[in-house]
Short mmCIF file of C-alpha atoms and ligand atoms in Angstrom, two decimals:
data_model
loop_
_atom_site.label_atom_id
_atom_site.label_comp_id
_atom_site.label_asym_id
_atom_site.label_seq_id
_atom_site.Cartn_x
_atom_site.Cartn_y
_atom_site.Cartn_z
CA UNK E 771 116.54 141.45 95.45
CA UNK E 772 117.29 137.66 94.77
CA UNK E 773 118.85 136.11 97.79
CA UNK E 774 122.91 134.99 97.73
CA UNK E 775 125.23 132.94 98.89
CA UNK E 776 126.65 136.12 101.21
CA UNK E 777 122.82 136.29 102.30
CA UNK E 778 123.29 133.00 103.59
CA UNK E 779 126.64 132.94 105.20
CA UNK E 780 126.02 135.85 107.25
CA UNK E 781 122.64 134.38 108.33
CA UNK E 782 124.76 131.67 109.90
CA UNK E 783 127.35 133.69 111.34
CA UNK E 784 125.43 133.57 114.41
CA UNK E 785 125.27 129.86 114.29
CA UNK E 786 128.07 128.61 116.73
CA UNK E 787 129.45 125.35 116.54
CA UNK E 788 129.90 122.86 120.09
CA UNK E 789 133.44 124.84 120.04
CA UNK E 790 131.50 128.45 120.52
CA UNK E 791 133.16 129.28 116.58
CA UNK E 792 131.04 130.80 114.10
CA UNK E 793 129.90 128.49 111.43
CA UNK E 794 130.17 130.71 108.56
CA UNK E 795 133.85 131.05 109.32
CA UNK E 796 134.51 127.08 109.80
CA UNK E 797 134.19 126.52 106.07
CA UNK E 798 132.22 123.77 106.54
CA UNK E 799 129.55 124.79 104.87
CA UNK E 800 128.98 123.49 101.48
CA UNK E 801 127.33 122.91 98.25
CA UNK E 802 124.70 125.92 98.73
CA UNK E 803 122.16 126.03 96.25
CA UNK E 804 119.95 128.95 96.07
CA UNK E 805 117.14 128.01 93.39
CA UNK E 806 113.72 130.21 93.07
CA UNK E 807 113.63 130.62 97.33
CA UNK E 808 114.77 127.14 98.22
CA UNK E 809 117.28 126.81 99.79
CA UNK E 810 119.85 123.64 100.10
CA UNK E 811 123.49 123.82 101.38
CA UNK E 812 125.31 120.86 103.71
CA UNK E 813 127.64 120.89 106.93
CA UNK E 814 130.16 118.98 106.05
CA UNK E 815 131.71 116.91 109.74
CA UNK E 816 133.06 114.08 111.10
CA UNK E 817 130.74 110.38 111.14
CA UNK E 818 131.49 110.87 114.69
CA UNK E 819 130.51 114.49 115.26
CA UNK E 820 126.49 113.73 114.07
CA UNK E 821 125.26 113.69 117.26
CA UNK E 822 126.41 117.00 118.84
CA UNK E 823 126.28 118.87 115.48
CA UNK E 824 122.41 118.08 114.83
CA UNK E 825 121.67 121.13 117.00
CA UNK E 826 123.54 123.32 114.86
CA UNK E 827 122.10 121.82 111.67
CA UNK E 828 118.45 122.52 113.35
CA UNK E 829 119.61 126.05 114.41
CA UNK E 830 121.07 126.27 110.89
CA UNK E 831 118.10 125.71 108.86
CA UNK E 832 115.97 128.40 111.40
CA UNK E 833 118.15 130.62 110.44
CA UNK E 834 118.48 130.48 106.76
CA UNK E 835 114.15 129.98 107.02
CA UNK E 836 113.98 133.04 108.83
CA UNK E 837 115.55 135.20 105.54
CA UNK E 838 113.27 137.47 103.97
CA UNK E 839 112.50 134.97 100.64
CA UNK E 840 113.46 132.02 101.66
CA UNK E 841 110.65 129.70 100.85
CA UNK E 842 112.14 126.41 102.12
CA UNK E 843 115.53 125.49 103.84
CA UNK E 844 116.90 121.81 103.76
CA UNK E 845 120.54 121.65 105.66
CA UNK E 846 121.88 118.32 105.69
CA UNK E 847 124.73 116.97 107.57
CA UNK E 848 127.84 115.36 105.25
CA UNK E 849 130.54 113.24 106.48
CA UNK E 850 131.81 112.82 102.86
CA UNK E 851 135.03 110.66 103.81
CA UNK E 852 135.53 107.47 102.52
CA UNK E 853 135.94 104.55 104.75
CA UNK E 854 139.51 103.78 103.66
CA UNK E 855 140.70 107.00 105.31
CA UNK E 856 138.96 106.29 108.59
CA UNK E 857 140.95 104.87 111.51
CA UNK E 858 140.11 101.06 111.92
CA UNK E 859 137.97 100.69 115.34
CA UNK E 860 140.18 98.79 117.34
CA UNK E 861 139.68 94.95 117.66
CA UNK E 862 136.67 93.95 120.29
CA UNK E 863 134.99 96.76 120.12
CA UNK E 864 131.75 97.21 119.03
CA UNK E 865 130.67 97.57 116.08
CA UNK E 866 128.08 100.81 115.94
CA UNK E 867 125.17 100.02 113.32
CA UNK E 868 123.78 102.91 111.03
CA UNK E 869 123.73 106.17 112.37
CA UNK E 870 121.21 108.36 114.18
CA UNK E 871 119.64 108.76 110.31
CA UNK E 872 119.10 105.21 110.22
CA UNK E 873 117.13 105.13 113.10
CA UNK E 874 115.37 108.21 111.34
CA UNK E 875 112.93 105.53 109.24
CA UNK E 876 111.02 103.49 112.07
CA UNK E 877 108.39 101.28 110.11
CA UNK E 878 111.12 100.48 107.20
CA UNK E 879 111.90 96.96 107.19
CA UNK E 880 114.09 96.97 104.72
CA UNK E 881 115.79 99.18 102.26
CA UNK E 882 117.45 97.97 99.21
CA UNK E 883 119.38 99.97 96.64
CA UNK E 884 119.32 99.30 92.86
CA UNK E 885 122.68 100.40 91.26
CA UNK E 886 124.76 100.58 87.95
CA UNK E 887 128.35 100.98 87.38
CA UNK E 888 126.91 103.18 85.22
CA UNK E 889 123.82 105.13 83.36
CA UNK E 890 121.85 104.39 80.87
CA UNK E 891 121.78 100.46 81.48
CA UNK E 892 118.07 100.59 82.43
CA UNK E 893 118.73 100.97 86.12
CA UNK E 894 115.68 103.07 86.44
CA UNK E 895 113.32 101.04 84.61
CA UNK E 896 114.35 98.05 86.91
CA UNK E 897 113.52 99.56 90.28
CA UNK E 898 110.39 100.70 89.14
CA UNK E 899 109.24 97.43 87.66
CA UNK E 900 110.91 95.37 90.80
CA UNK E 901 108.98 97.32 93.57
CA UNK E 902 105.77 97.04 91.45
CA UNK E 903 107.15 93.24 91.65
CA UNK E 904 107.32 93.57 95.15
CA UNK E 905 104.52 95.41 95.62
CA UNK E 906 102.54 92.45 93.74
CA UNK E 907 104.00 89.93 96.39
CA UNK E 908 101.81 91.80 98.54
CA UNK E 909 104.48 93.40 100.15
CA UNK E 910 104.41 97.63 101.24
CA UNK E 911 106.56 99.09 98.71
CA UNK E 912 107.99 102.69 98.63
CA UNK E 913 110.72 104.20 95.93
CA UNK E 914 112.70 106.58 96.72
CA UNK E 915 114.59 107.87 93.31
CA UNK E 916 117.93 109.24 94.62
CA UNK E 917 119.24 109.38 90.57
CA UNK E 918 119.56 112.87 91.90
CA UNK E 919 121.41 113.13 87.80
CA UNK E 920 118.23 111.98 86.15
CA UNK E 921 115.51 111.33 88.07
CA UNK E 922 113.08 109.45 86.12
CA UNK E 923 110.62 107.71 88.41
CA UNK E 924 108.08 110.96 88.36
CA UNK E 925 108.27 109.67 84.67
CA UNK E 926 108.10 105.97 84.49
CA UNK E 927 105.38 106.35 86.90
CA UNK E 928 103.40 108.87 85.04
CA UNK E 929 103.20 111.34 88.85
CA UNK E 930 103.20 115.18 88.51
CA UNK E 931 102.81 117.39 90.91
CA UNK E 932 105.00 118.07 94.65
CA UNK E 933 104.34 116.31 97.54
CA UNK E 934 102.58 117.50 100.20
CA UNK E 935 104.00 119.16 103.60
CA UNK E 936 103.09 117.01 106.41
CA UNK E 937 104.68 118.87 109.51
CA UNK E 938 107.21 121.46 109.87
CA UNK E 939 109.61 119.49 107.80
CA UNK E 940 107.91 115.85 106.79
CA UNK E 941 107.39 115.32 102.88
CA UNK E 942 104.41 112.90 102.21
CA UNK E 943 105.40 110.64 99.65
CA UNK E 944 103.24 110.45 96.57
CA UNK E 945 101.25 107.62 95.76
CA UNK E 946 100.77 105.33 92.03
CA UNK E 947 100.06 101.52 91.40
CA UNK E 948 100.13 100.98 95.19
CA UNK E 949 103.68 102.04 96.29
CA UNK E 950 105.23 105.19 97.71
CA UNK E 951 107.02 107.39 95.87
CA UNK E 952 109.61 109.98 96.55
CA UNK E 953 111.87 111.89 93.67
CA UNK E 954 114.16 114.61 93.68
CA UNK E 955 112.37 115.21 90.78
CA UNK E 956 109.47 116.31 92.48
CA UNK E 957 111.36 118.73 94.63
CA UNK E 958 114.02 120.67 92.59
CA UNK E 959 114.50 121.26 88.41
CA UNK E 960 116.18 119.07 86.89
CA UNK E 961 118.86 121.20 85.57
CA UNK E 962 119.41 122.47 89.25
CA UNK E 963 120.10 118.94 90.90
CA UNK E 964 122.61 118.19 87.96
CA UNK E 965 124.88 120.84 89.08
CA UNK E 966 125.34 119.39 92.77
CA UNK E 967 128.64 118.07 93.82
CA UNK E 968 129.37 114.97 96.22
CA UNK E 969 128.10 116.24 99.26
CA UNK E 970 124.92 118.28 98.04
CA UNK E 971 123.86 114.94 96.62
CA UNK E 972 123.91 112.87 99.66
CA UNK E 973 122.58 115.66 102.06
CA UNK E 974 120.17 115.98 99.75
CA UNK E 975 119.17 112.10 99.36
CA UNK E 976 119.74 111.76 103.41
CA UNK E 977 117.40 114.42 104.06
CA UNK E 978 114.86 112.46 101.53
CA UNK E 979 115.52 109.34 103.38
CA UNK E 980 114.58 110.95 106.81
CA UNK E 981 112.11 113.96 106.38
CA UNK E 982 109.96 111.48 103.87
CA UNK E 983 106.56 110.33 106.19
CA UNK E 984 107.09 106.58 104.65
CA UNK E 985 104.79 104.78 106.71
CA UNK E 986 104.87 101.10 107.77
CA UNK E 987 107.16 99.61 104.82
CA UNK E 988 108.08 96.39 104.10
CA UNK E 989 110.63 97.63 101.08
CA UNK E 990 112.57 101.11 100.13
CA UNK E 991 113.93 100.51 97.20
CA UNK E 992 116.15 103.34 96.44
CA UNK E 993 117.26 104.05 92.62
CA UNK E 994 120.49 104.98 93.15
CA UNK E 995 122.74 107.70 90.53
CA UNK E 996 124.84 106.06 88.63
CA UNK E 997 128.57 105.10 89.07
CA UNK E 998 130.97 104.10 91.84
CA UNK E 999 131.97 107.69 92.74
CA UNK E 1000 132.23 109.50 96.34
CA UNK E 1001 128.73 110.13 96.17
CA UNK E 1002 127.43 106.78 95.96
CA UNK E 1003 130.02 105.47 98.10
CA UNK E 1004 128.99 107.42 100.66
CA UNK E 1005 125.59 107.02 100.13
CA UNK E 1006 125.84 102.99 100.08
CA UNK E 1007 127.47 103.73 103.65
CA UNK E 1008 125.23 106.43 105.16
CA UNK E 1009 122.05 104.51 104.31
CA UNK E 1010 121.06 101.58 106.08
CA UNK E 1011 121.08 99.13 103.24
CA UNK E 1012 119.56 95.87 104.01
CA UNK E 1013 121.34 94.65 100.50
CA UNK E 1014 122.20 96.16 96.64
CA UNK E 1015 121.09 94.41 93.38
CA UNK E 1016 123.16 95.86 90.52
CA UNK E 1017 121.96 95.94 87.41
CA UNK E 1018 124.38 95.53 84.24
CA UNK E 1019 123.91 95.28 80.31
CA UNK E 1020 125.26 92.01 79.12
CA UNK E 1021 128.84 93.59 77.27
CA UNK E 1022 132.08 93.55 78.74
CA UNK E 1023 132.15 97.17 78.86
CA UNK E 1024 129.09 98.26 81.30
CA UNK E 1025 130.54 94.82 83.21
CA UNK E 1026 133.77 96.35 84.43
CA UNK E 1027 131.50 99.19 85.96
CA UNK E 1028 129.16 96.55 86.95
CA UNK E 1029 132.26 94.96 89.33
CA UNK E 1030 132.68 98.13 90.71
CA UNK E 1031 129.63 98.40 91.58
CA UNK E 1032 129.76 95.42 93.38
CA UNK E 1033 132.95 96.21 95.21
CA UNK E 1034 131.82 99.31 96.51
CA UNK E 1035 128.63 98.10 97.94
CA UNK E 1036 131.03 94.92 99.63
CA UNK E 1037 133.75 97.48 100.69
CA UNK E 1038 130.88 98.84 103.44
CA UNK E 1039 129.46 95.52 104.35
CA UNK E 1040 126.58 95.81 101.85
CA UNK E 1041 125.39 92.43 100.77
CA UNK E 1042 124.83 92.20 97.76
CA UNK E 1043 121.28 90.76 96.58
CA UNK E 1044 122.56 89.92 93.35
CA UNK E 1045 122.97 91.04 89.24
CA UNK E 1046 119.79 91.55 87.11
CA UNK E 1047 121.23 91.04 83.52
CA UNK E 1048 119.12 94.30 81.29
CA UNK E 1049 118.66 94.01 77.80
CA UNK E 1050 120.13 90.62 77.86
CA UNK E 1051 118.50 89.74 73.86
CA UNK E 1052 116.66 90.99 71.42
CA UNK E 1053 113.40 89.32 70.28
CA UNK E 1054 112.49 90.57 66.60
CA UNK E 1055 108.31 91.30 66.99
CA UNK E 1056 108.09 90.45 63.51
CA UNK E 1057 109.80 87.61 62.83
CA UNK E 1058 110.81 86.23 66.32
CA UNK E 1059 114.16 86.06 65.65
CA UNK E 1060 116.21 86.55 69.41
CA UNK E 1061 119.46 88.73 68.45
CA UNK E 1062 121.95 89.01 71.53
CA UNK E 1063 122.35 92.48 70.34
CA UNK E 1064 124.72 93.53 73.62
CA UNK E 1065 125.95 90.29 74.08
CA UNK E 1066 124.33 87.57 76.44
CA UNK E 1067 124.85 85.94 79.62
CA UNK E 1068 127.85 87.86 80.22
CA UNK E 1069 126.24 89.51 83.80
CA UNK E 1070 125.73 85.39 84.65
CA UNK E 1071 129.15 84.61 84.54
CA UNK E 1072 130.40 87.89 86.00
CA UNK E 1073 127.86 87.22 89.29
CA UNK E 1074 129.44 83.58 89.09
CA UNK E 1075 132.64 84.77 89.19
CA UNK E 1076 132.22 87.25 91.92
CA UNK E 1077 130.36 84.83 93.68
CA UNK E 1078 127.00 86.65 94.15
CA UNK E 1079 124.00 85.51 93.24
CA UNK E 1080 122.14 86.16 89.35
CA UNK E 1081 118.74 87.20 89.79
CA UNK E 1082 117.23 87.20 85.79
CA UNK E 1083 117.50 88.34 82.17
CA UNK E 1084 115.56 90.47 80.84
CA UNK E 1085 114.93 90.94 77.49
CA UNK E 1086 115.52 93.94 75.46
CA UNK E 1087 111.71 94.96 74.34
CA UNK E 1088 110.29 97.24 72.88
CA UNK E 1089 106.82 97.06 75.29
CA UNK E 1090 109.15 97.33 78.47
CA UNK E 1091 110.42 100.83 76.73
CA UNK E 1092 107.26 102.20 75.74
CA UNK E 1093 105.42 101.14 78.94
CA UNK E 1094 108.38 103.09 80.62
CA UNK E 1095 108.38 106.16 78.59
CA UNK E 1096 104.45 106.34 78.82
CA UNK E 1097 104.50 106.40 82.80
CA UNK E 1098 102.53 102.96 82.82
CA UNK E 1099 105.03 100.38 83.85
CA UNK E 1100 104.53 96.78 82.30
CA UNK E 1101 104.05 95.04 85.98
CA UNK E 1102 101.65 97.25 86.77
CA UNK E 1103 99.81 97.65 83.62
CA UNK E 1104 100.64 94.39 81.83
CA UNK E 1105 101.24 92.30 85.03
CA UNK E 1106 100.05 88.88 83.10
CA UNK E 1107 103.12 89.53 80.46
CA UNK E 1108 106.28 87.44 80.28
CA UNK E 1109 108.32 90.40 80.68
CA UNK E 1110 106.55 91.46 83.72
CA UNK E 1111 106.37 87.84 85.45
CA UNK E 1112 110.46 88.28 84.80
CA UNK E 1113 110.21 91.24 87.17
CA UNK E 1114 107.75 89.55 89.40
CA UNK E 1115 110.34 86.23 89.65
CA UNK E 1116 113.08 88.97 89.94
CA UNK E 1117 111.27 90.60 92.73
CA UNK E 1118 110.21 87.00 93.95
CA UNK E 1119 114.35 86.07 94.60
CA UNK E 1120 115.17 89.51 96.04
CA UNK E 1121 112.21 88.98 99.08
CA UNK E 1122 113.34 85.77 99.85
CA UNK E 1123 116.90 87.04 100.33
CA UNK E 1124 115.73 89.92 102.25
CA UNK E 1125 113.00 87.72 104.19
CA UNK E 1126 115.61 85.03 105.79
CA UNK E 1127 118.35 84.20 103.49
CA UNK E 1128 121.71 86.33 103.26
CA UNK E 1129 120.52 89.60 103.15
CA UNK E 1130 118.37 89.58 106.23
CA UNK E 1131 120.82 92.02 107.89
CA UNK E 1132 118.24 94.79 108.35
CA UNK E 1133 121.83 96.97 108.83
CA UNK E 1134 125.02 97.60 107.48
CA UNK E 1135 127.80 97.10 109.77
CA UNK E 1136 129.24 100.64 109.74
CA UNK E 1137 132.64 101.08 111.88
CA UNK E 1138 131.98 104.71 113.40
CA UNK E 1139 135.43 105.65 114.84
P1 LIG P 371 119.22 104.27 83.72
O1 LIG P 371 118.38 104.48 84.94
O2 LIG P 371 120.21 103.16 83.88
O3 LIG P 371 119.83 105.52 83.19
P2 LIG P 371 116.69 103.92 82.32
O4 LIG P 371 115.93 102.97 83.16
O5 LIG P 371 116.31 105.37 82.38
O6 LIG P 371 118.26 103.76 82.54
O7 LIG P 371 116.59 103.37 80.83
C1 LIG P 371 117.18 104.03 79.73
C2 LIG P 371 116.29 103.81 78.50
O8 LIG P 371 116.28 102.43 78.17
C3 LIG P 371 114.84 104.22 78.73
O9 LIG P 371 114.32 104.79 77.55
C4 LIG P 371 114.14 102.89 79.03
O10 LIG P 371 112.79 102.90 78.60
C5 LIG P 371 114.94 101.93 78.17
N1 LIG P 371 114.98 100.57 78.70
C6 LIG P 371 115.42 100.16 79.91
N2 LIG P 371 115.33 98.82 80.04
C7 LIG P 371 114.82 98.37 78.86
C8 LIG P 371 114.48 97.07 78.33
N3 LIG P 371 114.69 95.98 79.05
N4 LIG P 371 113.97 97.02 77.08
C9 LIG P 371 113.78 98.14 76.35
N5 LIG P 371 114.08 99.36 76.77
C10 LIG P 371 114.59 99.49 78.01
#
């Protein structure tokens, strides 16, 4: 008999919360997804709440594991507020940094996050191409594809297969081109992630974040989902974001998302590493002709304007879509090309930021109340 979500709430009727109640009856659980004997759900509580409530998450996930076919349990802890609604810490007082999850990834230097305002601007293709960058500075390099709506690293990096189990509940990151990788897509079908709400999304990207065996790092680059919603919001705040480059297709339209972008990641004290302008022109491979086909330079002036800084163009290209679509990204597999020395001077920018210019914050500045 296939297992339910009434299969899983009375598992966890014997789960008490700090207050002796039963955590099946505290409706805080949340977004449970039963999918061929995994199971996934998140405890939804107060920022301030994660220490004492770790216990129950740990007792939590025993008991779920301990259901007759249940293969694999992931319970994640949610405070899916945004910061607007939390009470200002008064003045003076300190300022907490990250939360017990980001002291979850010792040997991470620095994790960045590569966003969009919205899908479909090459967000994807970026990250890869900008850790291979990274990764060709000399730097250790992981990705960890959070685009829990369409992950598409397993594919730009041409990696089948699931990771491996490395202890009770460590995930060791696969391996291609020389950096680290880590997908949703290597954990759950695709259709199944799409269905999550808000807080499935970031218990399940949290739990990537912590229960991954990442090594010594120098760069995380996560590929973020798309958009400016809860999820991300959240996200940007729950992860210890050393900066955010946004990346943006040159017309006005993916722009306005583009600004969002850029004011969510500023709302929690995420600096931002700067714009990467994708598929800023269009250069004909017969005749040579460049057509601005989305516009051009419009990312530049937005960054001006919003006073961050522009990191590069990069051309829309027909070799930069094919490389992507055939799992053999151009900086790893073309690395002497112009488009990938773009990524490379891309990647160059976004090291020295991280390295000892603005972004050297290894932190955000999260207010826990
Ligand atoms: P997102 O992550 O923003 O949804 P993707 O990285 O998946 O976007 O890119 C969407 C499509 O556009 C893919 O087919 C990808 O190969 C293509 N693409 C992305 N950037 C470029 C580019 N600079 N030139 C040509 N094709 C590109």
């Amino acid at each position: 008999m296939s297992l339910t979500q009434a299969d899983i709430l009375r598992a966890l009727e014997k789960v008490k919360l700090p207050d002796g109640a039963s955590l099946a009856a505290s409706g805080r659980m949340t977004g449970i997804v039963i999918n061929d004997g995994k199971v996934i759900c998140a405890i939804t509580i107060e920022a301030a709440e994660a220490g004492a409530m770790e216990p129950v998450r740990a007792t939590a996930e025993a008991a779920i594991r301990a259901l007759p076919g249940v293969r694999q349990a992931l319970v994640g802890l949610t405070a899916d507020k945004a910061p607007s609604q939390r009470p200002a810490a008064p003045a003076g007082a300190p300022q907490a940094r990250a939360t017990s999850k980001a002291a979850a990834l010792p040997g991470v230097k620095h994790i960045i996050a590569v966003a969009s305002g919205k899908g479909g601007v090459g967000k994807s293709t970026t990250s890869c191409n900008l850790a291979l960058g990274l990764a060709a500075l000399g730097l250790k390099v992981g990705i960890l594809d959070a685009d829990i709506y369409g992950p598409s690293q397993p594919r730009l990096l041409g990696l089948r297969g699931k990771p491996r189990l490395v202890g009770p509940r460590m995930l060791e990151p696969m391996e291609r081109y020389g950096i680290k990788v880590m997908s949703i897509g290597f954990l759950v079908e695709e259709d199944a992630a799409m269905i999550w709400r808000g807080p499935m999304v970031i218990s399940a990207i949290t739990q990537m974040l912590r229960e991954v065996a990442w090594g010594e790092l120098d760069v995380l680059v996560v590929d973020m989902p798309p958009g400016t919603g809860d999820a991300q919001l959240t996200m940007a705040q729950q992860t210890p974001l050393a900066g955010a480059v946004i990346v943006s297709t040159p017309q006005d339209l993916a722009l306005i998302d583009a600004r969002r972008g850029i004011a969510m990641f500023q709302k929690v004290d995420v600096p931002i590493l700067g714009v990467i302008e994708n598929m800023s022109s269009f250069c004909c491979p017969n005749c040579g002709h460049i057509s601005p086909i989305f516009g051009h330079g419009g990312a530049r002036a937005e960054a001006t304007k919003m006073n961050v800084p522009f990191l590069g163009e990069i051309p829309l290209d027909m070799q930069i879509r094919e490389t992507s679509d055939e799992g053999r990204p151009i900086v790893a597999t073309e690395p002497d090309s112009p488009h990938a020395q773009i990524y490379k001077a891309i990647a160059s920018s976004v090291w020295a930021a991280l390295s000892g210019g603005a972004a050297s914050r290894a932190a955000p500045r999260i207010v826990i109340e």
